[in-house]
mmCIF file of C-alpha atoms (C1' of nucleotides) in Angstrom:
data_model
loop_
_atom_site.group_PDB
_atom_site.id
_atom_site.type_symbol
_atom_site.label_atom_id
_atom_site.label_comp_id
_atom_site.label_asym_id
_atom_site.label_seq_id
_atom_site.Cartn_x
_atom_site.Cartn_y
_atom_site.Cartn_z
ATOM 1 C CA MET T 3 15.163 3.465 40.029
ATOM 2 C CA LYS T 4 18.287 2.577 38.174
ATOM 3 C CA VAL T 5 19.710 -0.510 36.560
ATOM 4 C CA LYS T 6 23.091 -1.184 35.004
ATOM 5 C CA VAL T 7 23.209 -2.501 31.466
ATOM 6 C CA ASN T 8 25.773 -3.480 28.879
ATOM 7 C CA ASP T 9 25.503 -3.979 25.148
ATOM 8 C CA PHE T 10 22.069 -2.393 25.246
ATOM 9 C CA SER T 11 20.452 0.419 23.287
ATOM 10 C CA LEU T 12 16.968 1.413 24.334
ATOM 11 C CA ASP T 13 16.433 3.415 21.140
ATOM 12 C CA LYS T 14 17.480 0.615 18.837
ATOM 13 C CA THR T 15 15.532 -2.019 20.695
ATOM 14 C CA LEU T 16 12.265 -0.119 20.847
ATOM 15 C CA SER T 17 12.324 1.291 17.334
ATOM 16 C CA SER T 18 13.368 -1.856 15.508
ATOM 17 C CA GLY T 19 9.883 -3.003 14.564
ATOM 18 C CA GLN T 20 9.513 -5.812 17.073
ATOM 19 C CA THR T 21 7.266 -3.901 19.454
ATOM 20 C CA PHE T 22 4.645 -1.249 18.786
ATOM 21 C CA GLY T 23 3.584 -0.368 22.278
ATOM 22 C CA TRP T 24 6.283 2.131 23.178
ATOM 23 C CA LYS T 25 6.410 5.823 22.444
ATOM 24 C CA LYS T 26 9.355 8.163 22.629
ATOM 25 C CA VAL T 27 8.790 11.327 24.647
ATOM 26 C CA GLY T 28 11.823 13.558 24.849
ATOM 27 C CA ASP T 29 14.704 11.361 25.909
ATOM 28 C CA SER T 30 12.424 8.780 27.485
ATOM 29 C CA TRP T 31 10.365 5.863 26.278
ATOM 30 C CA VAL T 32 6.946 5.228 27.763
ATOM 31 C CA SER T 33 4.552 2.316 27.514
ATOM 32 C CA PHE T 34 1.124 1.545 28.893
ATOM 33 C CA PHE T 35 0.328 -2.124 28.452
ATOM 34 C CA ASP T 36 -1.066 -3.048 31.850
ATOM 35 C CA ARG T 37 0.456 -0.133 33.691
ATOM 36 C CA PRO T 38 2.357 3.018 32.690
ATOM 37 C CA ILE T 39 6.105 2.555 32.545
ATOM 38 C CA LYS T 40 8.782 5.102 31.774
ATOM 39 C CA VAL T 41 12.349 4.192 30.839
ATOM 40 C CA THR T 42 15.283 6.480 30.092
ATOM 41 C CA GLN T 43 18.752 5.552 29.000
ATOM 42 C CA LYS T 44 21.136 7.819 30.883
ATOM 43 C CA THR T 45 24.411 6.448 29.591
ATOM 44 C CA ASP T 46 25.528 3.420 27.636
ATOM 45 C CA SER T 47 25.618 1.471 30.862
ATOM 46 C CA SER T 48 22.766 2.893 32.889
ATOM 47 C CA LEU T 49 19.004 2.856 32.641
ATOM 48 C CA GLU T 50 16.476 4.731 34.720
ATOM 49 C CA PHE T 51 12.922 3.481 35.050
ATOM 50 C CA SER T 52 9.692 3.970 36.944
ATOM 51 C CA GLY T 53 6.304 2.291 37.079
ATOM 52 C CA SER T 54 7.421 -1.288 37.519
ATOM 53 C CA THR T 55 9.888 -3.572 39.189
ATOM 54 C CA GLU T 56 13.445 -3.975 37.991
ATOM 55 C CA ASN T 57 12.996 -7.575 36.993
ATOM 56 C CA MET T 58 9.799 -6.851 35.094
ATOM 57 C CA VAL T 59 11.437 -4.060 33.105
ATOM 58 C CA LYS T 60 14.481 -6.188 32.376
ATOM 59 C CA ASP T 61 12.218 -8.992 31.250
ATOM 60 C CA MET T 62 10.294 -6.730 28.871
ATOM 61 C CA LEU T 63 13.493 -5.437 27.298
ATOM 62 C CA GLY T 64 15.454 -8.668 26.949
ATOM 63 C CA LEU T 65 17.949 -7.594 29.576
ATOM 64 C CA ASN T 66 17.861 -10.967 31.258
ATOM 65 C CA ASP T 67 19.308 -12.590 28.135
ATOM 66 C CA ASP T 68 22.931 -13.687 28.208
ATOM 67 C CA ILE T 69 23.717 -11.649 25.118
ATOM 68 C CA GLU T 70 27.388 -12.527 24.982
ATOM 69 C CA ARG T 71 26.707 -16.236 24.926
ATOM 70 C CA ILE T 72 23.837 -15.784 22.452
ATOM 71 C CA LYS T 73 26.023 -13.876 20.023
ATOM 72 C CA SER T 74 28.743 -16.445 20.235
ATOM 73 C CA GLU T 75 26.289 -19.303 19.653
ATOM 74 C CA ILE T 76 24.644 -17.829 16.568
ATOM 75 C CA ASN T 77 27.866 -16.550 15.024
ATOM 76 C CA LYS T 78 28.145 -19.263 12.409
ATOM 77 C CA ASP T 79 29.407 -17.381 9.380
ATOM 78 C CA GLU T 80 30.724 -14.130 8.032
ATOM 79 C CA PHE T 81 27.355 -12.710 7.031
ATOM 80 C CA ILE T 82 25.708 -13.149 10.402
ATOM 81 C CA ASP T 83 28.878 -11.798 11.983
ATOM 82 C CA GLN T 84 28.357 -8.560 10.067
ATOM 83 C CA ALA T 85 24.712 -8.433 11.055
ATOM 84 C CA ILE T 86 25.666 -8.978 14.697
ATOM 85 C CA ASN T 87 28.230 -6.203 14.639
ATOM 86 C CA TYR T 88 25.786 -3.853 12.938
ATOM 87 C CA SER T 89 23.153 -4.522 15.594
ATOM 88 C CA LEU T 90 25.094 -3.665 18.736
ATOM 89 C CA GLY T 91 22.737 -2.997 21.642
ATOM 90 C CA LEU T 92 19.697 -4.611 20.079
ATOM 91 C CA ARG T 93 17.666 -6.981 22.264
ATOM 92 C CA ILE T 94 14.538 -9.055 21.826
ATOM 93 C CA VAL T 95 11.576 -7.720 23.781
ATOM 94 C CA LYS T 96 8.786 -9.579 25.507
ATOM 95 C CA ASP T 97 5.462 -7.912 24.786
ATOM 96 C CA GLY T 98 3.114 -10.644 25.934
ATOM 97 C CA LEU T 99 0.599 -12.628 23.912
ATOM 98 C CA TRP T 100 -2.085 -10.113 23.111
ATOM 99 C CA ALA T 101 0.134 -7.113 22.372
ATOM 100 C CA SER T 102 2.244 -9.034 19.906
ATOM 101 C CA THR T 103 -0.765 -10.719 18.331
ATOM 102 C CA LEU T 104 -2.384 -7.377 17.595
ATOM 103 C CA GLY T 105 0.872 -5.759 16.518
ATOM 104 C CA PHE T 106 1.810 -8.435 14.046
ATOM 105 C CA ILE T 107 -1.650 -8.840 12.578
ATOM 106 C CA LEU T 108 -1.457 -5.113 11.887
ATOM 107 C CA SER T 109 1.991 -5.605 10.385
ATOM 108 C CA ILE T 110 0.661 -7.690 7.502
ATOM 109 C CA GLN T 111 1.609 -5.981 4.233
ATOM 110 C CA SER T 112 2.522 -2.825 6.125
ATOM 111 C CA ASN T 113 5.567 -0.813 7.121
ATOM 112 C CA ILE T 114 6.702 0.100 10.598
ATOM 113 C CA PRO T 115 5.571 3.757 10.706
ATOM 114 C CA LEU T 116 2.113 2.707 9.536
ATOM 115 C CA ILE T 117 1.824 -0.054 12.143
ATOM 116 C CA THR T 118 2.943 2.305 14.875
ATOM 117 C CA ARG T 119 0.365 4.873 13.870
ATOM 118 C CA ARG T 120 -2.453 2.331 13.779
ATOM 119 C CA ILE T 121 -1.595 1.211 17.307
ATOM 120 C CA ARG T 122 -1.438 4.812 18.502
ATOM 121 C CA LEU T 123 -4.838 5.723 17.036
ATOM 122 C CA MET T 124 -6.405 2.577 18.424
ATOM 123 C CA SER T 125 -4.898 3.279 21.835
ATOM 124 C CA GLU T 126 -6.420 6.732 21.854
ATOM 125 C CA TYR T 127 -9.840 5.322 21.071
ATOM 126 C CA TYR T 128 -9.904 2.111 23.106
ATOM 127 C CA GLY T 129 -7.402 2.774 25.837
ATOM 128 C CA GLU T 130 -7.727 4.269 29.258
ATOM 129 C CA LYS T 131 -5.864 7.569 29.585
ATOM 130 C CA LYS T 132 -3.481 8.435 32.363
ATOM 131 C CA ASP T 133 -1.318 11.386 33.132
ATOM 132 C CA ILE T 134 2.139 10.342 34.255
ATOM 133 C CA SER T 135 4.417 13.170 35.352
ATOM 134 C CA GLY T 136 3.114 15.497 32.665
ATOM 135 C CA ILE T 137 2.927 12.876 29.957
ATOM 136 C CA GLU T 138 -0.499 11.759 28.842
ATOM 137 C CA LEU T 139 -0.516 8.087 28.040
ATOM 138 C CA SER T 140 -3.157 5.988 26.332
ATOM 139 C CA GLN T 141 -3.359 2.358 27.207
ATOM 140 C CA PHE T 142 -2.535 -0.278 24.622
ATOM 141 C CA PRO T 143 -5.842 -1.411 23.053
ATOM 142 C CA LYS T 144 -7.208 -4.401 24.913
ATOM 143 C CA TYR T 145 -9.042 -7.236 23.252
ATOM 144 C CA ASP T 146 -12.102 -7.054 25.480
ATOM 145 C CA ARG T 147 -12.638 -3.376 24.644
ATOM 146 C CA ILE T 148 -12.259 -4.061 20.941
ATOM 147 C CA TYR T 149 -14.661 -6.952 21.074
ATOM 148 C CA GLU T 150 -17.241 -5.145 23.186
ATOM 149 C CA ARG T 151 -17.303 -2.028 21.031
ATOM 150 C CA GLY T 152 -17.963 -4.201 18.033
ATOM 151 C CA TYR T 153 -16.803 -4.695 14.500
ATOM 152 C CA ASP T 154 -18.107 -1.395 13.164
ATOM 153 C CA SER T 155 -16.004 0.588 15.618
ATOM 154 C CA LEU T 156 -12.909 -0.931 14.081
ATOM 155 C CA LYS T 157 -13.688 0.426 10.632
ATOM 156 C CA GLN T 158 -12.684 3.969 11.542
ATOM 157 C CA PHE T 159 -9.035 2.865 11.655
ATOM 158 C CA LYS T 160 -9.070 1.873 7.990
ATOM 159 C CA LEU T 161 -7.184 -1.339 8.510
ATOM 160 C CA GLY T 162 -8.374 -2.756 5.205
ATOM 161 C CA PHE T 163 -8.546 -6.535 5.117
ATOM 162 C CA ARG T 164 -6.886 -6.570 8.553
ATOM 163 C CA THR T 165 -10.107 -5.313 10.161
ATOM 164 C CA LYS T 166 -11.685 -8.751 10.197
ATOM 165 C CA PHE T 167 -8.381 -10.258 11.379
ATOM 166 C CA VAL T 168 -8.171 -7.915 14.349
ATOM 167 C CA PHE T 169 -11.757 -8.550 15.295
ATOM 168 C CA SER T 170 -11.301 -12.271 14.934
ATOM 169 C CA ALA T 171 -8.294 -12.122 17.263
ATOM 170 C CA ALA T 172 -10.093 -9.939 19.805
ATOM 171 C CA ARG T 173 -13.068 -12.282 19.826
ATOM 172 C CA TYR T 174 -10.831 -15.300 20.232
ATOM 173 C CA PHE T 175 -8.926 -13.856 23.178
ATOM 174 C CA TYR T 176 -12.201 -12.728 24.675
ATOM 175 C CA SER T 177 -13.775 -16.170 24.574
ATOM 176 C CA HIS T 178 -10.784 -18.440 25.173
ATOM 177 C CA GLU T 179 -8.357 -18.775 28.010
ATOM 178 C CA ILE T 180 -4.835 -18.349 26.619
ATOM 179 C CA ASN T 181 -1.894 -17.525 28.832
ATOM 180 C CA GLU T 182 1.853 -17.798 28.922
ATOM 181 C CA GLY T 183 1.781 -20.548 31.485
ATOM 182 C CA MET T 184 0.350 -22.962 28.954
ATOM 183 C CA ASP T 185 2.331 -25.430 26.917
ATOM 184 C CA LEU T 186 3.874 -23.735 23.888
ATOM 185 C CA GLU T 187 2.405 -26.148 21.375
ATOM 186 C CA GLU T 188 -1.013 -25.599 22.869
ATOM 187 C CA ILE T 189 -0.624 -21.833 22.620
ATOM 188 C CA LYS T 190 0.401 -22.143 18.982
ATOM 189 C CA LYS T 191 -2.659 -24.228 18.257
ATOM 190 C CA HIS T 192 -4.867 -21.550 19.756
ATOM 191 C CA LEU T 193 -3.166 -18.769 17.837
ATOM 192 C CA LEU T 194 -3.300 -20.565 14.503
ATOM 193 C CA SER T 195 -7.034 -20.946 14.802
ATOM 194 C CA ILE T 196 -7.353 -17.166 14.679
ATOM 195 C CA ASP T 197 -8.253 -15.798 11.255
ATOM 196 C CA GLY T 198 -5.216 -13.695 10.334
ATOM 197 C CA VAL T 199 -2.539 -15.631 12.182
ATOM 198 C CA GLY T 200 -0.479 -17.681 9.747
ATOM 199 C CA PRO T 201 3.022 -19.157 10.104
ATOM 200 C CA LYS T 202 4.949 -15.889 9.927
ATOM 201 C CA VAL T 203 2.762 -13.934 12.321
ATOM 202 C CA LEU T 204 2.785 -16.928 14.655
ATOM 203 C CA ASP T 205 6.585 -16.929 14.736
ATOM 204 C CA CYS T 206 6.604 -13.208 15.510
ATOM 205 C CA ILE T 207 4.214 -13.742 18.395
ATOM 206 C CA THR T 208 6.236 -16.558 19.945
ATOM 207 C CA LEU T 209 9.477 -14.615 19.522
ATOM 208 C CA TYR T 210 8.483 -11.073 20.473
ATOM 209 C CA GLY T 211 5.447 -11.866 22.574
ATOM 210 C CA LEU T 212 6.585 -14.919 24.487
ATOM 211 C CA HIS T 213 10.334 -14.419 24.131
ATOM 212 C CA GLU T 214 10.701 -17.899 22.680
ATOM 213 C CA LEU T 215 14.221 -17.344 21.381
ATOM 214 C CA SER T 216 14.367 -20.338 19.063
ATOM 215 C CA SER T 217 11.648 -18.879 16.814
ATOM 216 C CA PHE T 218 12.751 -17.607 13.421
ATOM 217 C CA PRO T 219 10.071 -15.478 11.702
ATOM 218 C CA MET T 220 10.667 -15.204 7.974
ATOM 219 C CA ASP T 221 9.283 -12.069 6.363
ATOM 220 C CA VAL T 222 10.037 -10.975 2.826
ATOM 221 C CA TRP T 223 13.332 -9.383 3.885
ATOM 222 C CA ILE T 224 14.567 -12.468 5.670
ATOM 223 C CA GLN T 225 13.469 -14.632 2.761
ATOM 224 C CA ARG T 226 15.407 -12.476 0.320
ATOM 225 C CA THR T 227 18.412 -12.488 2.591
ATOM 226 C CA ILE T 228 18.537 -16.243 3.070
ATOM 227 C CA ALA T 229 17.938 -16.783 -0.644
ATOM 228 C CA LYS T 230 21.009 -14.674 -1.291
ATOM 229 C CA TYR T 231 23.371 -15.708 1.480
ATOM 230 C CA TYR T 232 22.139 -19.128 2.572
ATOM 231 C CA TYR T 233 21.121 -20.776 -0.692
ATOM 232 C CA LYS T 234 23.685 -23.495 -0.019
ATOM 233 C CA ILE T 235 21.945 -24.755 3.091
ATOM 234 C CA ILE T 236 18.449 -23.926 1.846
ATOM 235 C CA GLY T 237 18.885 -26.114 -1.191
ATOM 236 C CA ASN T 238 15.613 -26.673 -2.991
ATOM 237 C CA ALA T 239 13.428 -26.181 0.076
ATOM 238 C CA LYS T 240 10.524 -23.910 -0.818
ATOM 239 C CA SER T 241 7.820 -23.978 1.772
ATOM 240 C CA TYR T 242 7.934 -21.716 4.805
ATOM 241 C CA LYS T 243 7.981 -24.719 7.081
ATOM 242 C CA ASN T 244 10.924 -26.436 5.420
ATOM 243 C CA LYS T 245 13.091 -23.338 5.112
ATOM 244 C CA ASN T 246 12.265 -22.409 8.666
ATOM 245 C CA LYS T 247 13.414 -25.743 10.001
ATOM 246 C CA ILE T 248 16.673 -25.523 8.086
ATOM 247 C CA MET T 249 17.456 -22.062 9.451
ATOM 248 C CA ARG T 250 16.560 -23.004 13.004
ATOM 249 C CA ASP T 251 18.702 -26.107 12.852
ATOM 250 C CA TYR T 252 21.512 -23.963 11.544
ATOM 251 C CA PHE T 253 21.418 -21.167 14.131
ATOM 252 C CA GLY T 254 20.228 -23.221 17.078
ATOM 253 C CA GLN T 255 18.375 -22.329 20.249
ATOM 254 C CA TYR T 256 18.901 -18.580 19.810
ATOM 255 C CA SER T 257 17.797 -18.381 16.175
ATOM 256 C CA GLY T 258 15.495 -15.507 17.054
ATOM 257 C CA TYR T 259 18.429 -13.204 17.684
ATOM 258 C CA ALA T 260 19.942 -14.207 14.359
ATOM 259 C CA GLN T 261 16.651 -13.280 12.738
ATOM 260 C CA LEU T 262 16.410 -9.895 14.454
ATOM 261 C CA PHE T 263 19.985 -8.986 13.588
ATOM 262 C CA MET T 264 19.479 -10.055 9.987
ATOM 263 C CA PHE T 265 16.262 -8.080 9.714
ATOM 264 C CA ASN T 266 17.880 -5.037 11.240
ATOM 265 C CA TYR T 267 20.867 -5.367 8.948
ATOM 266 C CA SER T 268 18.827 -5.886 5.786
ATOM 267 C CA ARG T 269 16.568 -2.960 6.640
ATOM 268 C CA MET T 270 19.586 -0.643 6.703
ATOM 269 C CA ASN T 271 19.510 -0.059 2.960
ATOM 270 C CA ASN T 272 15.763 0.150 2.709
ATOM 271 C CA SER T 273 14.109 3.543 2.659
ATOM 272 C CA THR T 274 10.485 2.521 3.039
ATOM 273 C CA GLY T 275 11.113 0.750 6.307
ATOM 274 C CA SER T 276 12.971 3.606 7.912
ATOM 275 C CA ILE T 277 11.880 5.130 11.149
ATOM 276 C "C1'" DC U 22 -3.223 11.382 -12.522
ATOM 277 C "C1'" DT U 23 -1.529 6.013 -12.219
ATOM 278 C "C1'" DT U 24 1.293 2.432 -10.476
ATOM 279 C "C1'" DC U 25 3.366 -0.264 -7.029
ATOM 280 C "C1'" DA U 26 5.059 -2.418 -2.856
ATOM 281 C "C1'" DG U 27 4.660 -2.794 2.068
ATOM 282 C "C1'" DG U 28 7.816 -7.632 8.338
ATOM 283 C "C1'" DG U 29 1.017 -12.152 4.790
ATOM 284 C "C1'" DA U 30 -3.132 -14.869 5.083
ATOM 285 C "C1'" DC U 31 -6.518 -17.349 2.795
ATOM 286 C "C1'" DC U 32 -8.717 -19.840 -0.784
ATOM 287 C "C1'" DG U 33 -9.014 -22.452 -5.032
ATOM 288 C "C1'" DG U 34 -7.002 -25.367 -8.149
ATOM 289 C "C1'" DC H 29 2.889 -26.041 -4.120
ATOM 290 C "C1'" DC H 30 1.254 -21.969 -6.807
ATOM 291 C "C1'" DG H 31 -1.274 -17.709 -8.095
ATOM 292 C "C1'" DG H 32 -4.815 -14.542 -7.392
ATOM 293 C "C1'" DT H 33 -7.021 -11.588 -4.229
ATOM 294 C "C1'" DC H 34 -7.837 -9.075 -0.130
ATOM 295 C "C1'" DC H 35 -7.655 -3.063 1.948
ATOM 296 C "C1'" DC H 36 -5.269 0.931 2.733
ATOM 297 C "C1'" DT H 37 -1.198 4.067 2.692
ATOM 298 C "C1'" DG H 38 2.650 6.565 1.019
ATOM 299 C "C1'" DA H 39 6.264 7.024 -2.277
ATOM 300 C "C1'" DA H 40 7.575 7.368 -7.088
#
DNA sequence: CTTCAGGGACCGG
DNA sequence: CCGGTCCCTGAA
């Protein structure tokens, strides 16, 4: 099936470090969260997909966002204007609660290639395997499998201090009902009670997992960037919470896109974060 | 060989 | 609010 797109780059979107559940095979990208999906960008304005409905695929890839309006709303200054122009085609994904929780716990003190590899190895061990038109896919590791196979099984992935975080998250999802239909504040409360989910990881989960576009995760790169270019509005605010509020008030309801563009832009000159 | 930083969280003071 | 510590990997 085909879908028309504009201002969209599948490569940029899926390799930008916001999602770790997609793999590039040839010219296509494949994922296996709940079901196997294959997406190929044919031209700048056309996408081909299989394995899911059009609306589901568009939802996962941020294609239902009014990108033109978003860009115009967050374009508050010259710096963000540069970041926007540098990030043409980049969208915010929607990975769902569990996938983003696992991904961003694994992202703690790590770089993108390392996170991607951890997810791949875990998928091969925990995930169901399926053969889709010649491509063998392993399912994204599910929390119930992780929990049931136990803590010791996790050690083989050498996650360091993240091992207990991952297990804590798996156990929490296993024994609590959390879903996207719940009130956002209630979801946040659940997530924060997981050992390994702090303010930054929480913001990543709401932004890239739930597609809550007003979230503004602040990693070390964003913190350096705002210290350099936004010191005037940051003032003497120091805590994560205070700086976060200032930036969200500044960029508004689509702050998340400002964050992604800034991250993408700041990562440009960084070798360790390269793909 | 050693050193150091990588999309932080947690704990103690 | 601040500083130390946590585990592992890859680059220098």
